[in-house]
Each structure stands twice: as C-alpha cells, then as structure tokens.
mmCIF file of N, CA and C in Angstrom:
data_model
loop_
_atom_site.group_PDB
_atom_site.id
_atom_site.type_symbol
_atom_site.label_atom_id
_atom_site.label_comp_id
_atom_site.label_asym_id
_atom_site.label_seq_id
_atom_site.Cartn_x
_atom_site.Cartn_y
_atom_site.Cartn_z
ATOM 1 N N UNK H 1 -27.134 11.417 13.366
ATOM 2 C CA UNK H 1 -25.985 10.711 12.839
ATOM 3 C C UNK H 1 -26.159 9.207 13.000
ATOM 4 N N UNK H 2 -26.712 8.786 14.105
ATOM 5 C CA UNK H 2 -26.956 7.371 14.323
ATOM 6 C C UNK H 2 -27.937 6.836 13.284
ATOM 7 N N UNK H 3 -28.953 7.620 12.946
ATOM 8 C CA UNK H 3 -29.927 7.221 11.942
ATOM 9 C C UNK H 3 -29.242 6.998 10.592
ATOM 10 N N UNK H 4 -28.349 7.930 10.224
ATOM 11 C CA UNK H 4 -27.606 7.822 8.955
ATOM 12 C C UNK H 4 -26.777 6.544 8.934
ATOM 13 N N UNK H 5 -26.075 6.252 10.018
ATOM 14 C CA UNK H 5 -25.242 5.055 10.095
ATOM 15 C C UNK H 5 -26.102 3.800 9.991
ATOM 16 N N UNK H 6 -27.256 3.798 10.676
ATOM 17 C CA UNK H 6 -28.152 2.643 10.620
ATOM 18 C C UNK H 6 -28.698 2.432 9.216
ATOM 19 N N UNK H 7 -29.039 3.510 8.528
ATOM 20 C CA UNK H 7 -29.548 3.395 7.159
ATOM 21 C C UNK H 7 -28.464 2.875 6.218
ATOM 22 N N UNK H 8 -27.239 3.377 6.377
ATOM 23 C CA UNK H 8 -26.132 2.884 5.541
ATOM 24 C C UNK H 8 -25.919 1.390 5.761
ATOM 25 N N UNK H 9 -25.944 0.970 7.008
ATOM 26 C CA UNK H 9 -25.762 -0.443 7.325
ATOM 27 C C UNK H 9 -26.894 -1.268 6.724
ATOM 28 N N UNK H 10 -28.127 -0.776 6.823
ATOM 29 C CA UNK H 10 -29.274 -1.480 6.268
ATOM 30 C C UNK H 10 -29.117 -1.686 4.762
ATOM 31 N N UNK H 11 -28.751 -0.626 4.036
ATOM 32 C CA UNK H 11 -28.572 -0.746 2.589
ATOM 33 C C UNK H 11 -27.395 -1.649 2.242
ATOM 34 N N UNK H 12 -26.288 -1.531 2.968
ATOM 35 C CA UNK H 12 -25.129 -2.393 2.707
ATOM 36 C C UNK H 12 -25.489 -3.858 2.910
ATOM 37 N N UNK H 13 -26.227 -4.157 4.000
ATOM 38 C CA UNK H 13 -26.644 -5.533 4.261
ATOM 39 C C UNK H 13 -27.570 -6.042 3.166
ATOM 40 N N UNK H 14 -28.471 -5.191 2.714
ATOM 41 C CA UNK H 14 -29.407 -5.591 1.667
ATOM 42 C C UNK H 14 -28.659 -5.945 0.378
ATOM 43 N N UNK H 15 -27.703 -5.101 -0.022
ATOM 44 C CA UNK H 15 -26.969 -5.368 -1.257
ATOM 45 C C UNK H 15 -26.111 -6.622 -1.118
ATOM 46 N N UNK H 16 -25.531 -6.848 0.064
ATOM 47 C CA UNK H 16 -24.724 -8.044 0.266
ATOM 48 C C UNK H 16 -25.579 -9.297 0.136
ATOM 49 N N UNK H 17 -26.830 -9.250 0.606
ATOM 50 C CA UNK H 17 -27.693 -10.430 0.531
ATOM 51 C C UNK H 17 -27.997 -10.799 -0.921
ATOM 52 N N UNK H 18 -27.928 -9.839 -1.846
ATOM 53 C CA UNK H 18 -28.124 -10.119 -3.266
ATOM 54 C C UNK H 18 -26.802 -10.350 -3.986
ATOM 55 N N UNK H 19 -25.708 -10.403 -3.228
ATOM 56 C CA UNK H 19 -24.370 -10.594 -3.781
ATOM 57 C C UNK H 19 -24.016 -9.495 -4.774
ATOM 58 N N UNK H 20 -24.410 -8.256 -4.457
ATOM 59 C CA UNK H 20 -24.075 -7.089 -5.262
ATOM 60 C C UNK H 20 -23.172 -6.176 -4.453
ATOM 61 N N UNK H 21 -22.459 -5.319 -5.135
ATOM 62 C CA UNK H 21 -21.625 -4.341 -4.435
ATOM 63 C C UNK H 21 -22.524 -3.349 -3.721
ATOM 64 N N UNK H 22 -22.157 -3.052 -2.481
ATOM 65 C CA UNK H 22 -22.899 -2.047 -1.729
ATOM 66 C C UNK H 22 -22.595 -0.674 -2.308
ATOM 67 N N UNK H 23 -23.533 0.280 -2.196
ATOM 68 C CA UNK H 23 -23.288 1.613 -2.762
ATOM 69 C C UNK H 23 -22.006 2.238 -2.240
ATOM 70 N N UNK H 24 -21.666 1.998 -0.981
ATOM 71 C CA UNK H 24 -20.444 2.585 -0.438
ATOM 72 C C UNK H 24 -19.208 1.970 -1.082
ATOM 73 N N UNK H 25 -19.308 0.724 -1.600
ATOM 74 C CA UNK H 25 -18.175 0.077 -2.257
ATOM 75 C C UNK H 25 -17.984 0.584 -3.675
ATOM 76 N N UNK H 26 -19.043 0.978 -4.340
ATOM 77 C CA UNK H 26 -18.979 1.377 -5.740
ATOM 78 C C UNK H 26 -18.154 2.642 -5.925
ATOM 79 N N UNK H 27 -18.211 3.538 -4.978
ATOM 80 C CA UNK H 27 -17.561 4.833 -5.131
ATOM 81 C C UNK H 27 -16.242 4.936 -4.376
ATOM 82 N N UNK H 28 -15.666 3.810 -4.004
ATOM 83 C CA UNK H 28 -14.389 3.810 -3.300
ATOM 84 C C UNK H 28 -13.291 4.246 -4.262
ATOM 85 N N UNK H 29 -12.394 5.160 -3.843
ATOM 86 C CA UNK H 29 -11.306 5.571 -4.726
ATOM 87 C C UNK H 29 -10.440 4.378 -5.113
ATOM 88 N N UNK H 30 -9.878 4.440 -6.312
ATOM 89 C CA UNK H 30 -9.132 3.309 -6.845
ATOM 90 C C UNK H 30 -7.944 2.934 -5.965
ATOM 91 N N UNK H 31 -7.072 3.854 -5.684
ATOM 92 C CA UNK H 31 -5.878 3.546 -4.918
ATOM 93 C C UNK H 31 -5.911 4.313 -3.614
ATOM 94 N N UNK H 32 -6.223 3.617 -2.554
ATOM 95 C CA UNK H 32 -6.255 4.237 -1.239
ATOM 96 C C UNK H 32 -4.901 4.046 -0.575
ATOM 97 N N UNK H 33 -4.797 4.472 0.654
ATOM 98 C CA UNK H 33 -3.538 4.373 1.382
ATOM 99 C C UNK H 33 -3.102 2.954 1.671
ATOM 100 N N UNK H 34 -3.927 1.966 1.392
ATOM 101 C CA UNK H 34 -3.571 0.581 1.659
ATOM 102 C C UNK H 34 -3.220 -0.197 0.406
ATOM 103 N N UNK H 35 -2.933 0.475 -0.680
ATOM 104 C CA UNK H 35 -2.555 -0.221 -1.901
ATOM 105 C C UNK H 35 -1.227 0.322 -2.370
ATOM 106 N N UNK H 36 -0.278 -0.459 -2.689
ATOM 107 C CA UNK H 36 -0.347 -1.907 -2.788
ATOM 108 C C UNK H 36 -0.284 -2.569 -1.413
ATOM 109 N N UNK H 37 -0.789 -3.771 -1.334
ATOM 110 C CA UNK H 37 -0.705 -4.567 -0.113
ATOM 111 C C UNK H 37 0.749 -4.968 0.090
ATOM 112 N N UNK H 38 1.199 -4.889 1.337
ATOM 113 C CA UNK H 38 2.594 -5.170 1.648
ATOM 114 C C UNK H 38 2.722 -6.356 2.592
ATOM 115 N N UNK H 39 3.874 -6.994 2.500
ATOM 116 C CA UNK H 39 4.266 -8.015 3.460
ATOM 117 C C UNK H 39 5.671 -7.626 3.920
ATOM 118 N N UNK H 40 5.876 -7.513 5.238
ATOM 119 C CA UNK H 40 7.169 -7.105 5.776
ATOM 120 C C UNK H 40 7.704 -8.222 6.656
ATOM 121 N N UNK H 41 8.945 -8.631 6.377
ATOM 122 C CA UNK H 41 9.626 -9.626 7.180
ATOM 123 C C UNK H 41 10.788 -8.941 7.878
ATOM 124 N N UNK H 42 10.829 -9.059 9.202
ATOM 125 C CA UNK H 42 11.871 -8.422 10.008
ATOM 126 C C UNK H 42 12.849 -9.481 10.480
ATOM 127 N N UNK H 43 13.966 -9.613 9.764
ATOM 128 C CA UNK H 43 14.994 -10.579 10.130
ATOM 129 C C UNK H 43 16.037 -9.945 11.035
ATOM 130 N N UNK H 44 17.009 -10.740 11.470
ATOM 131 C CA UNK H 44 18.066 -10.236 12.354
ATOM 132 C C UNK H 44 18.905 -9.159 11.679
ATOM 133 N N UNK H 45 19.200 -9.349 10.387
ATOM 134 C CA UNK H 45 20.111 -8.447 9.703
ATOM 135 C C UNK H 45 19.451 -7.578 8.642
ATOM 136 N N UNK H 46 18.195 -7.872 8.310
ATOM 137 C CA UNK H 46 17.560 -7.119 7.217
ATOM 138 C C UNK H 46 16.037 -7.154 7.330
ATOM 139 N N UNK H 47 15.447 -6.160 6.711
ATOM 140 C CA UNK H 47 14.008 -6.146 6.480
ATOM 141 C C UNK H 47 13.782 -6.548 5.033
ATOM 142 N N UNK H 48 12.687 -7.250 4.790
ATOM 143 C CA UNK H 48 12.297 -7.534 3.416
ATOM 144 C C UNK H 48 10.852 -7.081 3.248
ATOM 145 N N UNK H 49 10.625 -6.241 2.248
ATOM 146 C CA UNK H 49 9.294 -5.737 1.949
ATOM 147 C C UNK H 49 8.893 -6.301 0.594
ATOM 148 N N UNK H 50 7.715 -6.909 0.554
ATOM 149 C CA UNK H 50 7.181 -7.461 -0.682
ATOM 150 C C UNK H 50 5.854 -6.772 -0.965
ATOM 151 N N UNK H 51 5.660 -6.357 -2.210
ATOM 152 C CA UNK H 51 4.423 -5.686 -2.618
ATOM 153 C C UNK H 51 3.894 -6.349 -3.883
ATOM 154 N N UNK H 52 2.598 -6.617 -3.882
ATOM 155 C CA UNK H 52 1.959 -7.158 -5.075
ATOM 156 C C UNK H 52 1.484 -6.005 -5.947
ATOM 157 N N UNK H 53 1.952 -5.973 -7.188
ATOM 158 C CA UNK H 53 1.615 -4.909 -8.136
ATOM 159 C C UNK H 53 1.175 -5.522 -9.460
ATOM 160 N N UNK H 54 0.043 -6.230 -9.460
ATOM 161 C CA UNK H 54 -0.389 -6.888 -10.692
ATOM 162 C C UNK H 54 -0.690 -5.879 -11.789
ATOM 163 N N UNK H 55 -0.313 -6.249 -12.995
ATOM 164 C CA UNK H 55 -0.587 -5.402 -14.153
ATOM 165 C C UNK H 55 0.423 -4.287 -14.357
ATOM 166 N N UNK H 56 1.419 -4.186 -13.485
ATOM 167 C CA UNK H 56 2.439 -3.147 -13.636
ATOM 168 C C UNK H 56 3.740 -3.763 -14.121
ATOM 169 N N UNK H 57 4.584 -2.907 -14.673
ATOM 170 C CA UNK H 57 5.921 -3.298 -15.077
ATOM 171 C C UNK H 57 6.917 -2.489 -14.264
ATOM 172 N N UNK H 58 8.162 -2.893 -14.313
ATOM 173 C CA UNK H 58 9.224 -2.228 -13.553
ATOM 174 C C UNK H 58 9.262 -0.727 -13.836
ATOM 175 N N UNK H 59 9.038 -0.341 -15.088
ATOM 176 C CA UNK H 59 9.109 1.074 -15.466
ATOM 177 C C UNK H 59 7.986 1.906 -14.847
ATOM 178 N N UNK H 60 6.929 1.248 -14.353
ATOM 179 C CA UNK H 60 5.779 1.945 -13.771
ATOM 180 C C UNK H 60 5.947 2.264 -12.295
ATOM 181 N N UNK H 61 7.042 1.783 -11.681
ATOM 182 C CA UNK H 61 7.210 1.862 -10.237
ATOM 183 C C UNK H 61 8.457 2.656 -9.884
ATOM 184 N N UNK H 62 8.345 3.487 -8.836
ATOM 185 C CA UNK H 62 9.474 4.260 -8.329
ATOM 186 C C UNK H 62 9.624 3.967 -6.842
ATOM 187 N N UNK H 63 10.873 3.768 -6.394
ATOM 188 C CA UNK H 63 11.171 3.512 -4.987
ATOM 189 C C UNK H 63 12.046 4.626 -4.445
ATOM 190 N N UNK H 64 11.715 5.095 -3.243
ATOM 191 C CA UNK H 64 12.515 6.115 -2.568
ATOM 192 C C UNK H 64 12.746 5.681 -1.133
ATOM 193 N N UNK H 65 13.924 5.996 -0.601
ATOM 194 C CA UNK H 65 14.234 5.748 0.799
ATOM 195 C C UNK H 65 14.784 7.040 1.363
ATOM 196 N N UNK H 66 14.038 7.635 2.300
ATOM 197 C CA UNK H 66 14.440 8.922 2.843
ATOM 198 C C UNK H 66 14.047 9.016 4.313
ATOM 199 N N UNK H 67 15.023 9.314 5.164
ATOM 200 C CA UNK H 67 14.791 9.502 6.603
ATOM 201 C C UNK H 67 14.045 8.332 7.230
ATOM 202 N N UNK H 68 14.433 7.104 6.862
ATOM 203 C CA UNK H 68 13.822 5.925 7.460
ATOM 204 C C UNK H 68 12.432 5.593 6.945
ATOM 205 N N UNK H 69 12.029 6.214 5.830
ATOM 206 C CA UNK H 69 10.714 5.956 5.240
ATOM 207 C C UNK H 69 10.903 5.431 3.822
ATOM 208 N N UNK H 70 10.325 4.256 3.553
ATOM 209 C CA UNK H 70 10.333 3.680 2.218
ATOM 210 C C UNK H 70 9.063 4.123 1.507
ATOM 211 N N UNK H 71 9.218 4.684 0.308
ATOM 212 C CA UNK H 71 8.070 5.109 -0.491
ATOM 213 C C UNK H 71 8.030 4.289 -1.768
ATOM 214 N N UNK H 72 6.878 3.696 -2.016
ATOM 215 C CA UNK H 72 6.620 2.965 -3.258
ATOM 216 C C UNK H 72 5.535 3.747 -3.978
ATOM 217 N N UNK H 73 5.839 4.194 -5.200
ATOM 218 C CA UNK H 73 4.821 4.935 -5.938
ATOM 219 C C UNK H 73 4.922 4.652 -7.418
ATOM 220 N N UNK H 74 3.846 4.960 -8.093
ATOM 221 C CA UNK H 74 3.817 4.726 -9.523
ATOM 222 C C UNK H 74 2.449 5.009 -10.090
ATOM 223 N N UNK H 75 2.209 4.435 -11.261
ATOM 224 C CA UNK H 75 0.937 4.664 -11.933
ATOM 225 C C UNK H 75 0.570 3.430 -12.742
ATOM 226 N N UNK H 76 -0.699 3.063 -12.634
ATOM 227 C CA UNK H 76 -1.236 1.971 -13.444
ATOM 228 C C UNK H 76 -2.160 2.602 -14.467
ATOM 229 N N UNK H 77 -1.818 2.413 -15.741
ATOM 230 C CA UNK H 77 -2.597 3.025 -16.811
ATOM 231 C C UNK H 77 -3.480 1.983 -17.485
ATOM 232 N N UNK H 78 -4.599 2.439 -17.998
ATOM 233 C CA UNK H 78 -5.503 1.555 -18.725
ATOM 234 C C UNK H 78 -4.784 1.045 -19.975
ATOM 235 N N UNK H 79 -5.042 -0.209 -20.301
ATOM 236 C CA UNK H 79 -4.402 -0.805 -21.464
ATOM 237 C C UNK H 79 -4.913 -0.205 -22.765
ATOM 238 N N UNK H 80 -6.185 0.206 -22.762
ATOM 239 C CA UNK H 80 -6.758 0.836 -23.949
ATOM 240 C C UNK H 80 -7.913 1.725 -23.509
ATOM 241 N N UNK H 81 -8.212 2.691 -24.331
ATOM 242 C CA UNK H 81 -9.340 3.580 -24.063
ATOM 243 C C UNK H 81 -10.586 2.945 -24.663
ATOM 244 N N UNK H 82 -11.577 2.665 -23.823
ATOM 245 C CA UNK H 82 -12.795 2.012 -24.284
ATOM 246 C C UNK H 82 -13.989 2.810 -23.795
ATOM 247 N N UNK H 83 -14.503 3.686 -24.645
ATOM 248 C CA UNK H 83 -15.625 4.540 -24.266
ATOM 249 C C UNK H 83 -16.925 3.758 -24.123
ATOM 250 N N UNK H 84 -17.005 2.569 -24.710
ATOM 251 C CA UNK H 84 -18.226 1.766 -24.623
ATOM 252 C C UNK H 84 -18.314 0.995 -23.306
ATOM 253 N N UNK H 85 -17.215 0.967 -22.550
ATOM 254 C CA UNK H 85 -17.190 0.222 -21.295
ATOM 255 C C UNK H 85 -18.179 0.853 -20.319
ATOM 256 N N UNK H 86 -19.052 0.037 -19.760
ATOM 257 C CA UNK H 86 -20.079 0.534 -18.851
ATOM 258 C C UNK H 86 -19.743 0.266 -17.396
ATOM 259 N N UNK H 87 -18.980 -0.787 -17.146
ATOM 260 C CA UNK H 87 -18.699 -1.175 -15.767
ATOM 261 C C UNK H 87 -17.308 -1.774 -15.703
ATOM 262 N N UNK H 88 -16.568 -1.423 -14.690
ATOM 263 C CA UNK H 88 -15.236 -1.990 -14.500
ATOM 264 C C UNK H 88 -14.887 -1.972 -13.025
ATOM 265 N N UNK H 89 -14.326 -3.073 -12.532
ATOM 266 C CA UNK H 89 -13.825 -3.124 -11.167
ATOM 267 C C UNK H 89 -12.300 -3.036 -11.153
ATOM 268 N N UNK H 90 -11.704 -2.819 -12.304
ATOM 269 C CA UNK H 90 -10.255 -2.660 -12.385
ATOM 270 C C UNK H 90 -9.902 -1.236 -12.003
ATOM 271 N N UNK H 91 -8.747 -1.070 -11.412
ATOM 272 C CA UNK H 91 -8.338 0.233 -10.923
ATOM 273 C C UNK H 91 -7.148 0.761 -11.713
ATOM 274 N N UNK H 92 -7.211 2.044 -12.010
ATOM 275 C CA UNK H 92 -6.133 2.715 -12.729
ATOM 276 C C UNK H 92 -5.851 4.032 -12.035
ATOM 277 N N UNK H 93 -4.631 4.503 -12.191
ATOM 278 C CA UNK H 93 -4.278 5.798 -11.641
ATOM 279 C C UNK H 93 -2.979 5.752 -10.868
ATOM 280 N N UNK H 94 -2.662 6.877 -10.263
ATOM 281 C CA UNK H 94 -1.430 7.011 -9.482
ATOM 282 C C UNK H 94 -1.623 6.423 -8.099
ATOM 283 N N UNK H 95 -0.542 5.904 -7.530
ATOM 284 C CA UNK H 95 -0.585 5.391 -6.163
ATOM 285 C C UNK H 95 0.714 5.751 -5.454
ATOM 286 N N UNK H 96 0.639 5.777 -4.143
ATOM 287 C CA UNK H 96 1.826 6.012 -3.315
ATOM 288 C C UNK H 96 1.602 5.350 -1.968
ATOM 289 N N UNK H 97 2.589 4.604 -1.513
ATOM 290 C CA UNK H 97 2.519 3.928 -0.216
ATOM 291 C C UNK H 97 3.807 4.211 0.512
ATOM 292 N N UNK H 98 3.697 4.681 1.763
ATOM 293 C CA UNK H 98 4.862 4.996 2.593
ATOM 294 C C UNK H 98 4.899 4.057 3.787
ATOM 295 N N UNK H 99 6.113 3.611 4.126
ATOM 296 C CA UNK H 99 6.296 2.690 5.235
ATOM 297 C C UNK H 99 7.474 3.152 6.077
ATOM 298 N N UNK H 100 7.190 3.523 7.336
ATOM 299 C CA UNK H 100 8.272 3.891 8.261
ATOM 300 C C UNK H 100 8.950 2.601 8.694
ATOM 301 N N UNK H 101 10.257 2.499 8.480
ATOM 302 C CA UNK H 101 10.966 1.246 8.670
ATOM 303 C C UNK H 101 11.321 0.957 10.123
ATOM 304 N N UNK H 102 11.635 1.968 10.913
ATOM 305 C CA UNK H 102 11.945 1.749 12.320
ATOM 306 C C UNK H 102 13.375 1.319 12.597
ATOM 307 N N UNK H 103 14.211 1.261 11.576
ATOM 308 C CA UNK H 103 15.620 0.879 11.716
ATOM 309 C C UNK H 103 16.462 1.800 10.852
ATOM 310 N N UNK H 104 17.744 1.934 11.229
ATOM 311 C CA UNK H 104 18.696 2.565 10.322
ATOM 312 C C UNK H 104 19.015 1.519 9.255
ATOM 313 N N UNK H 105 19.002 1.948 8.002
ATOM 314 C CA UNK H 105 19.199 1.039 6.880
ATOM 315 C C UNK H 105 20.532 1.321 6.207
ATOM 316 N N UNK H 106 21.241 0.261 5.836
ATOM 317 C CA UNK H 106 22.477 0.367 5.065
ATOM 318 C C UNK H 106 22.085 0.674 3.622
ATOM 319 N N UNK H 107 21.943 1.958 3.313
ATOM 320 C CA UNK H 107 21.397 2.399 2.028
ATOM 321 C C UNK H 107 22.225 1.946 0.831
ATOM 322 N N UNK H 108 23.524 1.759 1.020
ATOM 323 C CA UNK H 108 24.395 1.362 -0.092
ATOM 324 C C UNK H 108 24.128 -0.070 -0.548
ATOM 325 N N UNK H 109 23.507 -0.887 0.293
ATOM 326 C CA UNK H 109 23.314 -2.298 -0.045
ATOM 327 C C UNK H 109 21.845 -2.694 -0.204
ATOM 328 N N UNK H 110 20.974 -1.721 -0.362
ATOM 329 C CA UNK H 110 19.567 -2.017 -0.610
ATOM 330 C C UNK H 110 19.436 -2.602 -2.011
ATOM 331 N N UNK H 111 18.621 -3.659 -2.131
ATOM 332 C CA UNK H 111 18.395 -4.299 -3.431
ATOM 333 C C UNK H 111 16.894 -4.445 -3.648
ATOM 334 N N UNK H 112 16.483 -4.302 -4.902
ATOM 335 C CA UNK H 112 15.071 -4.466 -5.246
ATOM 336 C C UNK H 112 14.968 -5.265 -6.539
ATOM 337 N N UNK H 113 13.941 -6.096 -6.607
ATOM 338 C CA UNK H 113 13.681 -6.860 -7.825
ATOM 339 C C UNK H 113 12.181 -6.848 -8.099
ATOM 340 N N UNK H 114 11.843 -7.039 -9.372
ATOM 341 C CA UNK H 114 10.444 -7.015 -9.796
ATOM 342 C C UNK H 114 10.242 -8.169 -10.764
ATOM 343 N N UNK H 115 9.371 -9.104 -10.383
ATOM 344 C CA UNK H 115 9.142 -10.270 -11.238
ATOM 345 C C UNK H 115 7.689 -10.709 -11.104
ATOM 346 N N UNK H 116 7.026 -10.893 -12.247
ATOM 347 C CA UNK H 116 5.641 -11.375 -12.288
ATOM 348 C C UNK H 116 4.696 -10.544 -11.419
ATOM 349 N N UNK H 117 4.876 -9.235 -11.429
ATOM 350 C CA UNK H 117 3.996 -8.358 -10.678
ATOM 351 C C UNK H 117 4.264 -8.303 -9.189
ATOM 352 N N UNK H 118 5.390 -8.869 -8.737
ATOM 353 C CA UNK H 118 5.746 -8.850 -7.319
ATOM 354 C C UNK H 118 7.056 -8.088 -7.147
ATOM 355 N N UNK H 119 6.997 -7.041 -6.338
ATOM 356 C CA UNK H 119 8.166 -6.224 -6.021
ATOM 357 C C UNK H 119 8.742 -6.715 -4.699
ATOM 358 N N UNK H 120 10.049 -7.012 -4.673
ATOM 359 C CA UNK H 120 10.722 -7.443 -3.457
ATOM 360 C C UNK H 120 11.873 -6.492 -3.182
ATOM 361 N N UNK H 121 11.894 -5.936 -1.959
ATOM 362 C CA UNK H 121 12.936 -4.988 -1.577
ATOM 363 C C UNK H 121 13.651 -5.537 -0.352
ATOM 364 N N UNK H 122 14.972 -5.710 -0.458
ATOM 365 C CA UNK H 122 15.789 -6.165 0.659
ATOM 366 C C UNK H 122 16.508 -4.956 1.240
ATOM 367 N N UNK H 123 16.262 -4.699 2.521
ATOM 368 C CA UNK H 123 16.788 -3.518 3.201
ATOM 369 C C UNK H 123 17.664 -3.959 4.378
ATOM 370 N N UNK H 124 18.990 -4.086 4.162
ATOM 371 C CA UNK H 124 19.859 -4.512 5.256
ATOM 372 C C UNK H 124 19.912 -3.459 6.353
ATOM 373 N N UNK H 125 19.842 -3.938 7.584
ATOM 374 C CA UNK H 125 19.927 -3.029 8.729
ATOM 375 C C UNK H 125 21.366 -2.549 8.874
ATOM 376 N N UNK H 126 21.533 -1.304 9.253
ATOM 377 C CA UNK H 126 22.864 -0.723 9.452
ATOM 378 C C UNK H 126 23.356 -1.155 10.828
ATOM 379 N N UNK H 127 24.256 -2.144 10.840
ATOM 380 C CA UNK H 127 24.755 -2.704 12.094
ATOM 381 C C UNK H 127 25.662 -1.722 12.841
ATOM 382 N N UNK H 128 26.257 -0.767 12.125
ATOM 383 C CA UNK H 128 27.171 0.187 12.772
ATOM 384 C C UNK H 128 26.421 1.268 13.539
ATOM 385 N N UNK H 129 25.141 1.421 13.279
ATOM 386 C CA UNK H 129 24.370 2.479 13.937
ATOM 387 C C UNK H 129 24.170 2.184 15.406
ATOM 388 N N UNK H 130 24.169 0.910 15.791
ATOM 389 C CA UNK H 130 23.985 0.560 17.186
ATOM 390 C C UNK H 130 22.568 0.840 17.648
ATOM 391 N N UNK H 131 22.373 0.643 18.893
ATOM 392 C CA UNK H 131 21.043 0.823 19.462
ATOM 393 C C UNK H 131 20.744 2.298 19.670
ATOM 394 N N UNK H 132 19.514 2.694 19.452
ATOM 395 C CA UNK H 132 19.101 4.079 19.636
ATOM 396 C C UNK H 132 18.337 4.255 20.946
ATOM 397 N N UNK H 133 18.513 3.304 21.860
ATOM 398 C CA UNK H 133 17.826 3.390 23.151
ATOM 399 C C UNK H 133 18.590 4.359 24.038
ATOM 400 N N UNK H 134 17.880 5.292 24.594
ATOM 401 C CA UNK H 134 18.504 6.264 25.494
ATOM 402 C C UNK H 134 17.792 6.186 26.836
ATOM 403 N N UNK H 135 18.588 6.017 27.883
ATOM 404 C CA UNK H 135 18.033 5.964 29.232
ATOM 405 C C UNK H 135 17.749 7.405 29.672
ATOM 406 N N UNK H 136 16.581 7.618 30.202
ATOM 407 C CA UNK H 136 16.177 8.952 30.663
ATOM 408 C C UNK H 136 16.104 8.906 32.180
ATOM 409 N N UNK H 137 16.888 9.769 32.802
ATOM 410 C CA UNK H 137 16.910 9.816 34.270
ATOM 411 C C UNK H 137 15.665 10.514 34.796
ATOM 412 N N UNK H 138 15.160 9.989 35.878
ATOM 413 C CA UNK H 138 14.005 10.603 36.533
ATOM 414 C C UNK H 138 14.498 11.550 37.625
ATOM 415 N N UNK H 139 14.057 12.771 37.594
ATOM 416 C CA UNK H 139 14.421 13.737 38.623
ATOM 417 C C UNK H 139 13.443 13.617 39.791
ATOM 418 N N UNK H 140 14.010 13.636 40.990
ATOM 419 C CA UNK H 140 13.157 13.529 42.177
ATOM 420 C C UNK H 140 12.877 14.865 42.778
#
C-alpha cells in the first residue's frame, strides 16, 4: 500500500511540474460533498449562509430545513449538447449539501435570496427556545 501511495504521489508531482492536471484530478466526480462552497456567519440573533452557485438560476435550486439541518440541492444542466466536445472542466449534474445548524431556528422568519449566482439564506435563531445546556450530576 505504501508503494501505491508513493507511486501516486510521484505521478501527481510529475504532472504538476508540467502544469497539467494530475490523473487523480481528471476523474474527480463533478459535485462532491463540498460543493457548493459555503460561508456561514454566526451572529447574535441569526445565522447567515451564503453559497456560490455560478451558472444556476433560482429555479435550479431547492432549500429544505428539517430537524436543524439545512439542505441545499439542485441540478446544473449543460447549456447545449455538444458531441464534438473533447475536453471540459465544467461540471454538470445533481448536487446536495447538508449543513447541521446547531441552533433552534425561527422557521417562520427564514428568508432566502438568489442574485448573480449567489444564494443568501438568513436563519433567525429561535430566542424562545432558550439554552439547551443540561447539567448532568455525577454519582459518587
């Protein structure tokens, strides 16, 4: 196994020195668990989640909030079918990203906007829920 890892590293380094994609990069799935990239801001009264979704429109994206988990999912479709295309680094297909929020959210006041390929979701914290800290007694 160590030999395999060393050989992979050797080939990856060689391709990088020629400024080419390494073989392991060429076959990477289009939408992995880290796409879309997110930015989360945790304010006193709300969370704000921002996602970059270039090339998508509002109709291509679905948002769900369930049991403290925000789900962003959708599909990016090719603009046209081009059978002559030999190489492309653009990604198409379905994607889904889940984010555990860590707070009770005031679901009635959640707002989302989509502009210029940037999705912004404002998630107000539920102030009535109070703290979920529970003291656990130690038995002697």
